[in-house]
CSV table of N, CA and C and ligand atoms in Angstrom, one decimal:
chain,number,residue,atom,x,y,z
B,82,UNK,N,121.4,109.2,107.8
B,82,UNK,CA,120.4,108.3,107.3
B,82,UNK,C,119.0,108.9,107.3
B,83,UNK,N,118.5,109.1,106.3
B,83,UNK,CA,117.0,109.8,106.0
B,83,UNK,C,116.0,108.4,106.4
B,84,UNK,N,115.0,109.1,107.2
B,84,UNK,CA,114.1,107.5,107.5
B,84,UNK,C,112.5,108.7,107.1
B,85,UNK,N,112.1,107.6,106.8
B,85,UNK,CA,110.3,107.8,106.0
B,85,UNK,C,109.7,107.2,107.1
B,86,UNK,N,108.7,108.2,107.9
B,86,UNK,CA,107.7,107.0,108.8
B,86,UNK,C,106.1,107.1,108.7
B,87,UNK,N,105.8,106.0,108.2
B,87,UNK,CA,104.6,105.8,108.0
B,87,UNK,C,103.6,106.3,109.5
B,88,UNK,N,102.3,106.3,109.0
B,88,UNK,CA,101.2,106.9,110.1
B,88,UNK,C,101.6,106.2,111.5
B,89,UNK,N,102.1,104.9,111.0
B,89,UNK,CA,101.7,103.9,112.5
B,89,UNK,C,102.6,104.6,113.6
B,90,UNK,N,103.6,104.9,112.9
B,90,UNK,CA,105.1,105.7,113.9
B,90,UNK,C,104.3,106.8,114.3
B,91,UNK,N,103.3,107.7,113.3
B,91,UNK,CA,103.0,108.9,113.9
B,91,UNK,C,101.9,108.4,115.5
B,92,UNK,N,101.5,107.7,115.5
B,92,UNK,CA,101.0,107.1,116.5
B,92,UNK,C,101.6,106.6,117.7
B,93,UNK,N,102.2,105.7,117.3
B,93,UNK,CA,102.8,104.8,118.7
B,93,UNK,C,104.4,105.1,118.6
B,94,UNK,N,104.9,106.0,118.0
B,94,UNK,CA,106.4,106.2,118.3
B,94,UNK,C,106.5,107.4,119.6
B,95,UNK,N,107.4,107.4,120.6
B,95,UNK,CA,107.9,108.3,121.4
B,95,UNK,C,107.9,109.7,120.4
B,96,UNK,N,107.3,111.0,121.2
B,96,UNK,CA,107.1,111.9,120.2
B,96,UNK,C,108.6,112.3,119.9
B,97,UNK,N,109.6,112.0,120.9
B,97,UNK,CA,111.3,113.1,120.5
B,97,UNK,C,111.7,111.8,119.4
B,98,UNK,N,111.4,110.7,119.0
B,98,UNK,CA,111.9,109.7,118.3
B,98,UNK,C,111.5,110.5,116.6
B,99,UNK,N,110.3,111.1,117.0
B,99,UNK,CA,109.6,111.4,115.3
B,99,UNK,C,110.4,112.6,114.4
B,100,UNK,N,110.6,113.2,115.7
B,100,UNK,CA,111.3,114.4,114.9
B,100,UNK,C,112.4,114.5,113.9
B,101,UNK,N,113.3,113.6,114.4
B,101,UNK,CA,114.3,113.3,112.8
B,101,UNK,C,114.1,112.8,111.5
B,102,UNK,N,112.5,112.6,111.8
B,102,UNK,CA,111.7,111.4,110.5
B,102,UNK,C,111.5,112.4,109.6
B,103,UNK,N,110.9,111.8,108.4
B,103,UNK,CA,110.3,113.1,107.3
B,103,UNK,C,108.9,111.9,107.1
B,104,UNK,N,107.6,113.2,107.3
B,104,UNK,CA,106.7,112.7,107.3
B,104,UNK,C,105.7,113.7,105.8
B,105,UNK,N,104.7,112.9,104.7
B,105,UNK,CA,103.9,113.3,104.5
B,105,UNK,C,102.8,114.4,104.5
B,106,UNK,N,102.9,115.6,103.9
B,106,UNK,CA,101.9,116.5,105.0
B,106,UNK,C,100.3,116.0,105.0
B,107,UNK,N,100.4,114.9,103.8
B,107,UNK,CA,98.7,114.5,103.9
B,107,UNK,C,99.0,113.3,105.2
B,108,UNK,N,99.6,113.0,106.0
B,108,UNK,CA,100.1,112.0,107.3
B,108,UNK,C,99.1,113.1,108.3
B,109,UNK,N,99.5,113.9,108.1
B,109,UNK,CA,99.1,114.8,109.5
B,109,UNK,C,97.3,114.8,109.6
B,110,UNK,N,96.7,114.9,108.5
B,110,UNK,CA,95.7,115.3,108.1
B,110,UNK,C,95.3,113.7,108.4
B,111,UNK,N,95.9,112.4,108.4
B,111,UNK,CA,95.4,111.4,108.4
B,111,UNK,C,95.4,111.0,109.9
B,112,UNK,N,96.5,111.8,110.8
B,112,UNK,CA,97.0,111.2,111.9
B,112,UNK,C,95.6,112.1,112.6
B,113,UNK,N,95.1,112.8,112.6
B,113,UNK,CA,94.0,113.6,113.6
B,113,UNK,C,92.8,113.0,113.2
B,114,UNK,N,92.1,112.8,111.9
B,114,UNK,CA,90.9,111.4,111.8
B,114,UNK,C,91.6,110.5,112.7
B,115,UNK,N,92.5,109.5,113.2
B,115,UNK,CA,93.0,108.3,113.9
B,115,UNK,C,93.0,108.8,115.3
B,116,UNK,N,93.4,110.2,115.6
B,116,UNK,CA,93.5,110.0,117.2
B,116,UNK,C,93.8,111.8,117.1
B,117,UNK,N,92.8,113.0,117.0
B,117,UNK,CA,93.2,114.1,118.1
B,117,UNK,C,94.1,114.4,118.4
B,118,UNK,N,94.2,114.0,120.2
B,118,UNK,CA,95.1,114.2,121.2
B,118,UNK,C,96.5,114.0,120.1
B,119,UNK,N,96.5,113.0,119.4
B,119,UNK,CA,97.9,112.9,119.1
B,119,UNK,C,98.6,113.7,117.9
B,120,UNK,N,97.6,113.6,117.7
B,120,UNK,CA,97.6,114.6,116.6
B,120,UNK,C,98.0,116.4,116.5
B,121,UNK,N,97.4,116.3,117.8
B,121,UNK,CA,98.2,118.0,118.9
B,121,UNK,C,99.4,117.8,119.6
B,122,UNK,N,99.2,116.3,119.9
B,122,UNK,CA,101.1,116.2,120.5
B,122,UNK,C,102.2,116.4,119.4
B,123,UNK,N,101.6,115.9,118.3
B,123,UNK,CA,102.4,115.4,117.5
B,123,UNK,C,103.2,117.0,116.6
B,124,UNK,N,101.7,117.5,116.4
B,124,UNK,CA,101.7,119.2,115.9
B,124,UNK,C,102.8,119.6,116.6
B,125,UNK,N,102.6,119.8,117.9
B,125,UNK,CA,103.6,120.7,118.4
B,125,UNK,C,105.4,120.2,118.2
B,126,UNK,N,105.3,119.1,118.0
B,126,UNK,CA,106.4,119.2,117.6
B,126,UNK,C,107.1,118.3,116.8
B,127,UNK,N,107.0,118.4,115.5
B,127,UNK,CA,106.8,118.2,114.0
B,127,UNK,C,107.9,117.0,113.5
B,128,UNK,N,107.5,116.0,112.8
B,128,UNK,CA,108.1,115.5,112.0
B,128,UNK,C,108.7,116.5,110.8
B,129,UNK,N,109.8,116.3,109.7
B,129,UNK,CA,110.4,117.2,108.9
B,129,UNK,C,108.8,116.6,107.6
B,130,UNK,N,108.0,117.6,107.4
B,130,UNK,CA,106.8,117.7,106.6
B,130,UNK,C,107.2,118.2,105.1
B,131,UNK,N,106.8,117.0,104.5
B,131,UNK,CA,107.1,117.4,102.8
B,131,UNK,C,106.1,117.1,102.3
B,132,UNK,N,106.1,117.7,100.8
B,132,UNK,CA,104.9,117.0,100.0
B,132,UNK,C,106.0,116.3,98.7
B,133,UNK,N,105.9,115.1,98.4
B,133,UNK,CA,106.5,114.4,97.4
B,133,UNK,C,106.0,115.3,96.1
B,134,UNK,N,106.7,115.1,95.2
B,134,UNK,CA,106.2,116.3,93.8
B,134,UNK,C,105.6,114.8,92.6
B,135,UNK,N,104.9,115.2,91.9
B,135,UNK,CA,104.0,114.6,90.9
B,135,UNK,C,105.4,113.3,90.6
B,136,UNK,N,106.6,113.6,90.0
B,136,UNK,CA,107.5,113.0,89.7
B,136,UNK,C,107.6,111.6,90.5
B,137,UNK,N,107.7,112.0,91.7
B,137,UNK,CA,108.3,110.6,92.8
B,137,UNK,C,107.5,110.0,92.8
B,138,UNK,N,105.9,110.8,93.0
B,138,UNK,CA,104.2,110.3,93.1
B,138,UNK,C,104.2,109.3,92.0
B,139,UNK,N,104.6,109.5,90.9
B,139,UNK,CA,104.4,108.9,89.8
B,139,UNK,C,105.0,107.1,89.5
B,140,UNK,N,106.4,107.7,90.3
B,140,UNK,CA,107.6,106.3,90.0
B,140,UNK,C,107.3,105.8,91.3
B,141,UNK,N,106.5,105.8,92.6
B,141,UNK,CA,105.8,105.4,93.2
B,141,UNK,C,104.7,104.6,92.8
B,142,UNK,N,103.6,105.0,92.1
B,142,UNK,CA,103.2,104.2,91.1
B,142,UNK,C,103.2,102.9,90.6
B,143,UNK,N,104.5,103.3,90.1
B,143,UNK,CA,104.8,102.6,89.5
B,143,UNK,C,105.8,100.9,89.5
B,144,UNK,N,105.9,101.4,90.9
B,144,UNK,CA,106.9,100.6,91.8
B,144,UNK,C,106.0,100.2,92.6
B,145,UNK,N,104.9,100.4,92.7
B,145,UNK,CA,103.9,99.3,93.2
B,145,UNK,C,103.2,98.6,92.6
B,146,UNK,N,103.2,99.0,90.9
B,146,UNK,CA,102.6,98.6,89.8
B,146,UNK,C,103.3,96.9,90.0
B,147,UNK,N,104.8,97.4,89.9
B,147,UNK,CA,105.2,95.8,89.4
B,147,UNK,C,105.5,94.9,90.7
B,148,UNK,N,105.1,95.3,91.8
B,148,UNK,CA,104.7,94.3,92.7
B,148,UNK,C,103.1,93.4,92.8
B,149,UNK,N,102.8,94.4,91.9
B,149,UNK,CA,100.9,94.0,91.8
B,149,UNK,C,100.3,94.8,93.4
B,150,UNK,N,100.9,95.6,94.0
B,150,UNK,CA,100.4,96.1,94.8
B,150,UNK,C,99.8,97.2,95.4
B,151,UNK,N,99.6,97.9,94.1
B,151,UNK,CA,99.1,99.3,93.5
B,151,UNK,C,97.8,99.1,94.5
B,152,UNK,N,96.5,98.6,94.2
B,152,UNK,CA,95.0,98.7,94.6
B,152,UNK,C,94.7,98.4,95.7
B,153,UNK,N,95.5,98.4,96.7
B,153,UNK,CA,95.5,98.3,98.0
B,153,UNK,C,96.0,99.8,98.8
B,154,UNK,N,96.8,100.4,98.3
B,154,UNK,CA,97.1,101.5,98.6
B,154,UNK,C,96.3,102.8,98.3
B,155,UNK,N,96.2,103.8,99.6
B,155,UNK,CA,95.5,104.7,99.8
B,155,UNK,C,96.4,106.2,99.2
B,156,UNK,N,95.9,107.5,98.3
B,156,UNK,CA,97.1,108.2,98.3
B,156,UNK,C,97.7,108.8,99.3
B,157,UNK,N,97.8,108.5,100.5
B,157,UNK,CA,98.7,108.9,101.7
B,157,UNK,C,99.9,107.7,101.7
B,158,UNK,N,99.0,106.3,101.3
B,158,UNK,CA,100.2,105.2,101.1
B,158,UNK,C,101.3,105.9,100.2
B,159,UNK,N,100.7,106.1,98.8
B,159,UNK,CA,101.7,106.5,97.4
B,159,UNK,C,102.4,107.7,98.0
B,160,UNK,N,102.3,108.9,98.7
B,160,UNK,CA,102.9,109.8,99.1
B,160,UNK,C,104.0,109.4,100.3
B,161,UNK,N,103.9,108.6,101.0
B,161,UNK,CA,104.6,108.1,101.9
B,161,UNK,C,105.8,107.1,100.9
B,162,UNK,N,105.3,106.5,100.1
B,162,UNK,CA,106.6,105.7,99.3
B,162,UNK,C,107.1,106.6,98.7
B,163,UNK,N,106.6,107.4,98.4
B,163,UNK,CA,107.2,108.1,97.3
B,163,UNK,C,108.0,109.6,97.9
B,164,UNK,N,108.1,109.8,98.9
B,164,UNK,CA,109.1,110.3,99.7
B,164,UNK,C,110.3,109.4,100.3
B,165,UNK,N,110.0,107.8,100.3
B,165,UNK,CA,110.9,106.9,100.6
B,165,UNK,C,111.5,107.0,99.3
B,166,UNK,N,111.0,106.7,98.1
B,166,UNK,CA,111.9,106.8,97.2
B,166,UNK,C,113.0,108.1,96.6
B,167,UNK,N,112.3,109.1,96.5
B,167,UNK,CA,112.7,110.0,96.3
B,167,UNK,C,114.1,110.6,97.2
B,168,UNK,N,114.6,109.7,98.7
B,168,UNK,CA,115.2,110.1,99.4
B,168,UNK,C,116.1,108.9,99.4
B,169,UNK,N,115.6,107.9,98.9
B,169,UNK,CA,116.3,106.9,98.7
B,169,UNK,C,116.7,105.9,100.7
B,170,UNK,N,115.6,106.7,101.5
B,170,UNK,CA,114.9,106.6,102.6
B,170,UNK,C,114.9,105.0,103.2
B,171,UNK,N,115.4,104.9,104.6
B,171,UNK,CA,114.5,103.8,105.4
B,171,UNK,C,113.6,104.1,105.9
B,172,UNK,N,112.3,103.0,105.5
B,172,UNK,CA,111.0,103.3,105.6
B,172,UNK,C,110.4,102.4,106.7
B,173,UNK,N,109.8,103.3,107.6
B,173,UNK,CA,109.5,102.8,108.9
B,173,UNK,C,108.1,102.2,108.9
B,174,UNK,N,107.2,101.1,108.5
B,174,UNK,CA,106.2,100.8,108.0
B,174,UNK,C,105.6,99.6,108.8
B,175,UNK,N,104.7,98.8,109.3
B,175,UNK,CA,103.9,97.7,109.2
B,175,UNK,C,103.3,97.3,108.1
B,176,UNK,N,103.0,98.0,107.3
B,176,UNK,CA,101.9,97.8,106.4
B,176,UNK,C,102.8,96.8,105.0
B,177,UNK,N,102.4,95.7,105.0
B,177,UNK,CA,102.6,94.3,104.1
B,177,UNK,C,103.2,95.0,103.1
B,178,UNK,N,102.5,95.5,102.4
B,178,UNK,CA,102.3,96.4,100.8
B,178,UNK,C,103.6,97.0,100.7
B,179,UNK,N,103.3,98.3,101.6
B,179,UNK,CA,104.4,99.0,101.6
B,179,UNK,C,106.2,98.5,101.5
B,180,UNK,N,106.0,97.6,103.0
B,180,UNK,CA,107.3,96.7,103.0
B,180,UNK,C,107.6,96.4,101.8
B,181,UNK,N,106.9,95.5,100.9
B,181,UNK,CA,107.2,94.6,99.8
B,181,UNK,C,107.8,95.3,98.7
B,182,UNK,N,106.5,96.6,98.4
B,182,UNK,CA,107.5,97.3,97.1
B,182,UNK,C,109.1,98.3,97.9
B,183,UNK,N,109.0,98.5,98.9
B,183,UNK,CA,110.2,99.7,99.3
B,183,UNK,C,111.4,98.2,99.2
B,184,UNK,N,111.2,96.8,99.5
B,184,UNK,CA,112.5,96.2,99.1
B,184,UNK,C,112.1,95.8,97.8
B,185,UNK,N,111.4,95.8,97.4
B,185,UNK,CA,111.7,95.6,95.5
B,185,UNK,C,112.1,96.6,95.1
B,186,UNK,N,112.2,97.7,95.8
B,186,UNK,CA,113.1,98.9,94.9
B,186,UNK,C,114.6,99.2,95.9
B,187,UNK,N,114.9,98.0,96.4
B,187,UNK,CA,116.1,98.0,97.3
B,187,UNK,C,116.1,99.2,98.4
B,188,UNK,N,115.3,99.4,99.3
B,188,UNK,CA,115.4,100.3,100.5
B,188,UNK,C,115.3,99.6,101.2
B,189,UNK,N,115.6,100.0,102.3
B,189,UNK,CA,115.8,99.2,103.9
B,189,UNK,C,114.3,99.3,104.4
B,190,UNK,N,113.9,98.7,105.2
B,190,UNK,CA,112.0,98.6,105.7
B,190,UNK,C,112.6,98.1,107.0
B,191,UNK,N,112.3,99.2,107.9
B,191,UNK,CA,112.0,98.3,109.3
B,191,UNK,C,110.6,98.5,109.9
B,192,UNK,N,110.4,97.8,110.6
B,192,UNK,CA,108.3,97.6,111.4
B,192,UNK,C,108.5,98.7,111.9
B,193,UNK,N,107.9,99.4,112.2
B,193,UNK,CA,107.5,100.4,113.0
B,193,UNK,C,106.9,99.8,114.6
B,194,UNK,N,107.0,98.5,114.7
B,194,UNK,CA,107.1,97.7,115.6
B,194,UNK,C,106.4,97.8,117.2
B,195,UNK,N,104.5,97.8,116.8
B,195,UNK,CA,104.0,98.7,118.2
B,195,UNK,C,103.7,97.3,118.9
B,196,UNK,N,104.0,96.4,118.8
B,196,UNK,CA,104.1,95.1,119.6
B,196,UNK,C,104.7,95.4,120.6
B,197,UNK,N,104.0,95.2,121.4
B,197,UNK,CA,104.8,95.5,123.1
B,197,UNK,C,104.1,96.5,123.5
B,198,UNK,N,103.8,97.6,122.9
B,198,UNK,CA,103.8,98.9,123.4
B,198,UNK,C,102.6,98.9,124.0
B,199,UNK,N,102.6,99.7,125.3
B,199,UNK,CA,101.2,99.7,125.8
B,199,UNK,C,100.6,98.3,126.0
B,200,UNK,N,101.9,97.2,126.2
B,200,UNK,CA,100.9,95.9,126.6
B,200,UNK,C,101.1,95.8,128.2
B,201,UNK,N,100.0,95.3,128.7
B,201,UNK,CA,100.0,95.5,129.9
B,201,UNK,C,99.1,93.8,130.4
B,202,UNK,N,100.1,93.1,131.4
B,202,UNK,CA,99.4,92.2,132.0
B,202,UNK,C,98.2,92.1,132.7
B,203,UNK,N,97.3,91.3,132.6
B,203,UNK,CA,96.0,91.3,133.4
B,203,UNK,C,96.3,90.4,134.1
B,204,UNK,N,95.7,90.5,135.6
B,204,UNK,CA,96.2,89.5,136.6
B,204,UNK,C,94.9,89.2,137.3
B,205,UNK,N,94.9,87.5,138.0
B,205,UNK,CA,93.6,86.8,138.0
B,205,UNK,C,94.1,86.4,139.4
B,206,UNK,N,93.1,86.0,140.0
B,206,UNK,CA,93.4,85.3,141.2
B,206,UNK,C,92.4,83.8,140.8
B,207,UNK,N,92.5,82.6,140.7
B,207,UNK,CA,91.9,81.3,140.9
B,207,UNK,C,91.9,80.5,142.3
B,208,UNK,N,90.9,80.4,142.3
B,208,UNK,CA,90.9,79.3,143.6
B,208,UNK,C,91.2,77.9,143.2
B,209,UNK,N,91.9,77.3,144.6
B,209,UNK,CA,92.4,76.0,143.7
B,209,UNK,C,91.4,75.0,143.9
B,210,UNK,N,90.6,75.9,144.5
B,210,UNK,CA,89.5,74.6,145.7
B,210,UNK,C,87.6,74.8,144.4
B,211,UNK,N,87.0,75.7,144.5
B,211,UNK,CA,86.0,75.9,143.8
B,211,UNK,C,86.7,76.6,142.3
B,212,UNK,N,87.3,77.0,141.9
B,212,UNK,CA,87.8,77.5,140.9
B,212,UNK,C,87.3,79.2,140.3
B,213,UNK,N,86.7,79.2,141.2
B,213,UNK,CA,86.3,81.2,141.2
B,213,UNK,C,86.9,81.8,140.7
B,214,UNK,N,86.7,82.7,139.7
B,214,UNK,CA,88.4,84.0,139.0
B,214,UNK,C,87.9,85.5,139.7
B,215,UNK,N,89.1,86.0,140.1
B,215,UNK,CA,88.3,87.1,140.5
B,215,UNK,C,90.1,88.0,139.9
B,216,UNK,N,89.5,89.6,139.1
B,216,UNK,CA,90.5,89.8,138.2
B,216,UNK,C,91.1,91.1,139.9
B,217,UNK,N,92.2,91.0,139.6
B,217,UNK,CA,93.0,91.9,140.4
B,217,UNK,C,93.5,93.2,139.7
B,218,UNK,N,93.9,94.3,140.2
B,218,UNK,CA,94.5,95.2,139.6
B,218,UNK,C,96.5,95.2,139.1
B,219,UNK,N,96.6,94.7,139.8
B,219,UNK,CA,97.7,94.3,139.8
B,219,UNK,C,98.4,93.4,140.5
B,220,UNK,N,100.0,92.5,140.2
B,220,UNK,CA,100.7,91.7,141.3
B,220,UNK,C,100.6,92.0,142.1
B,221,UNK,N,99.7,91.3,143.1
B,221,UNK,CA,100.2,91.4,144.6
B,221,UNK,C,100.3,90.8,145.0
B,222,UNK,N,101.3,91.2,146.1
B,222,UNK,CA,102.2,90.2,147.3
B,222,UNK,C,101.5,89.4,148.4
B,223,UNK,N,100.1,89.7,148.4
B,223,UNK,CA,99.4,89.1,149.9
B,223,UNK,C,98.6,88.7,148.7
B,224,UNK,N,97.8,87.4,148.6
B,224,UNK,CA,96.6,86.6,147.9
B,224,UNK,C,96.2,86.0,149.3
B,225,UNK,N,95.0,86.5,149.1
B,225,UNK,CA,94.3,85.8,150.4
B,225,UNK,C,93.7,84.5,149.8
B,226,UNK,N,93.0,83.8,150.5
B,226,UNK,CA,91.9,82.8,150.8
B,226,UNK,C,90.6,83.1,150.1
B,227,UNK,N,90.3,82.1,149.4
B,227,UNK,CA,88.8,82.0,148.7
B,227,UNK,C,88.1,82.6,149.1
B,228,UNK,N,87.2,84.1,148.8
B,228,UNK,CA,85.8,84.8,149.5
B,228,UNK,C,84.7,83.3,150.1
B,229,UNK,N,84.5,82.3,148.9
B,229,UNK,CA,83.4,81.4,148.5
B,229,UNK,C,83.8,80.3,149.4
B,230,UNK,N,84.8,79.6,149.3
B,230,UNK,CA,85.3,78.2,149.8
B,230,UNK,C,86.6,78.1,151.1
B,231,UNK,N,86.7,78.8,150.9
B,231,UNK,CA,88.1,79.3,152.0
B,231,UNK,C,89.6,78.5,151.5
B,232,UNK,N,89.3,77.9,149.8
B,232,UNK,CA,90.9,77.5,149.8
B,232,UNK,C,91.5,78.2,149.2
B,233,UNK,N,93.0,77.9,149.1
B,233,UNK,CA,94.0,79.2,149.0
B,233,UNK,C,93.6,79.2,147.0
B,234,UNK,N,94.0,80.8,147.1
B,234,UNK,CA,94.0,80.8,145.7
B,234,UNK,C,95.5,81.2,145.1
B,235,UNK,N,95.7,81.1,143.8
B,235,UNK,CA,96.6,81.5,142.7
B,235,UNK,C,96.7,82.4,142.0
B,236,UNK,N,97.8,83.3,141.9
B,236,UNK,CA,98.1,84.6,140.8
B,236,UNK,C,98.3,83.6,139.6
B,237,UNK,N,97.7,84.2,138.9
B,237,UNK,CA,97.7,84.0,137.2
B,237,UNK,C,97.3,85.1,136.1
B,238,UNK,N,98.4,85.1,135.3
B,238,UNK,CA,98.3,86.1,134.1
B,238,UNK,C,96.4,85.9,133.2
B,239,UNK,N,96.0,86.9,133.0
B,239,UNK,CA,94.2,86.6,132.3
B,239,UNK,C,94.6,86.6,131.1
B,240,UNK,N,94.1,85.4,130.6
B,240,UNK,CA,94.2,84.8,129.1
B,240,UNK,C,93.1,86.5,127.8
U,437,ZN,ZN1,87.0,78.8,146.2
């Protein structure tokens, strides 16, 4: 299975996950304006780098023409479909647009899916007595007594 991954994978995907992908070489050029550092992790060790030829660029185009979703797309968008099509590719994307024309032209589209990643709970301590919030570093096992009022306080996740 040939998979297309959009910028968002070049970002938030595990670097050994990218390597079997085929990425854009104008991707790379896009992924270092977004983030540097990643852009050197990413360098060293490479998505399979193509450039789509005028042909695919074109029926790319054109395949977003009849979704109406041509003028939203950047040409790193068009070159990224258009290696999806050309491979006849599942295309690893968040981007609305993209999704929509890769199944109007019957390809598989899964999210690139960074929901989750790097989410990390924030944890609060409340008093039950004065209502004080004081943020903690993390769950901990011992919650003392109110600095302010002396009543006991509560772990709670920070909205
Ligand atoms: Zn208190």
């Amino acid at each position: 299975m040939v998979e297309v991954l959009d910028t968002a994978a070049l970002l938030f995907w595990p670097p050994e996950r990218l390597v079997t992908g085929i990425c854009a070489e104008s991707q790379m050029e896009e992924l270092r304006k977004l983030s540097e550092p990643r852009f050197l992790l990413v360098q060293s060790n490479p998505p399979e780098l193509r450039n789509p030829d005028e042909k695919s660029q074109l029926a790319a185009r054109e395949a977003a023409s009849r979704t109406g979703d041509l003028n939203g797309l950047s040409p790193v968008d068009i070159e990224v479909l258009a290696l999806a099509l050309e491979n006849r590719a599942t295309l690893h994307s968040d981007d609305y647009r993209l999704q929509n024309i890769a199944r109007n032209e019957g390809l598989e589209v899964k999210p690139v899916n960074t929901k989750g990643i790097g989410k990390v709970w924030r944890w609060q301590l409340r008093c039950t007595g004065c209502r004080a919030v004081t943020d903690v570093d993390s769950k901990s096992e011992n919650i003392p007594d109110c600095d302010i009022c002396g009543s006991p306080q509560q772990l709670k996740k920070a909205r």
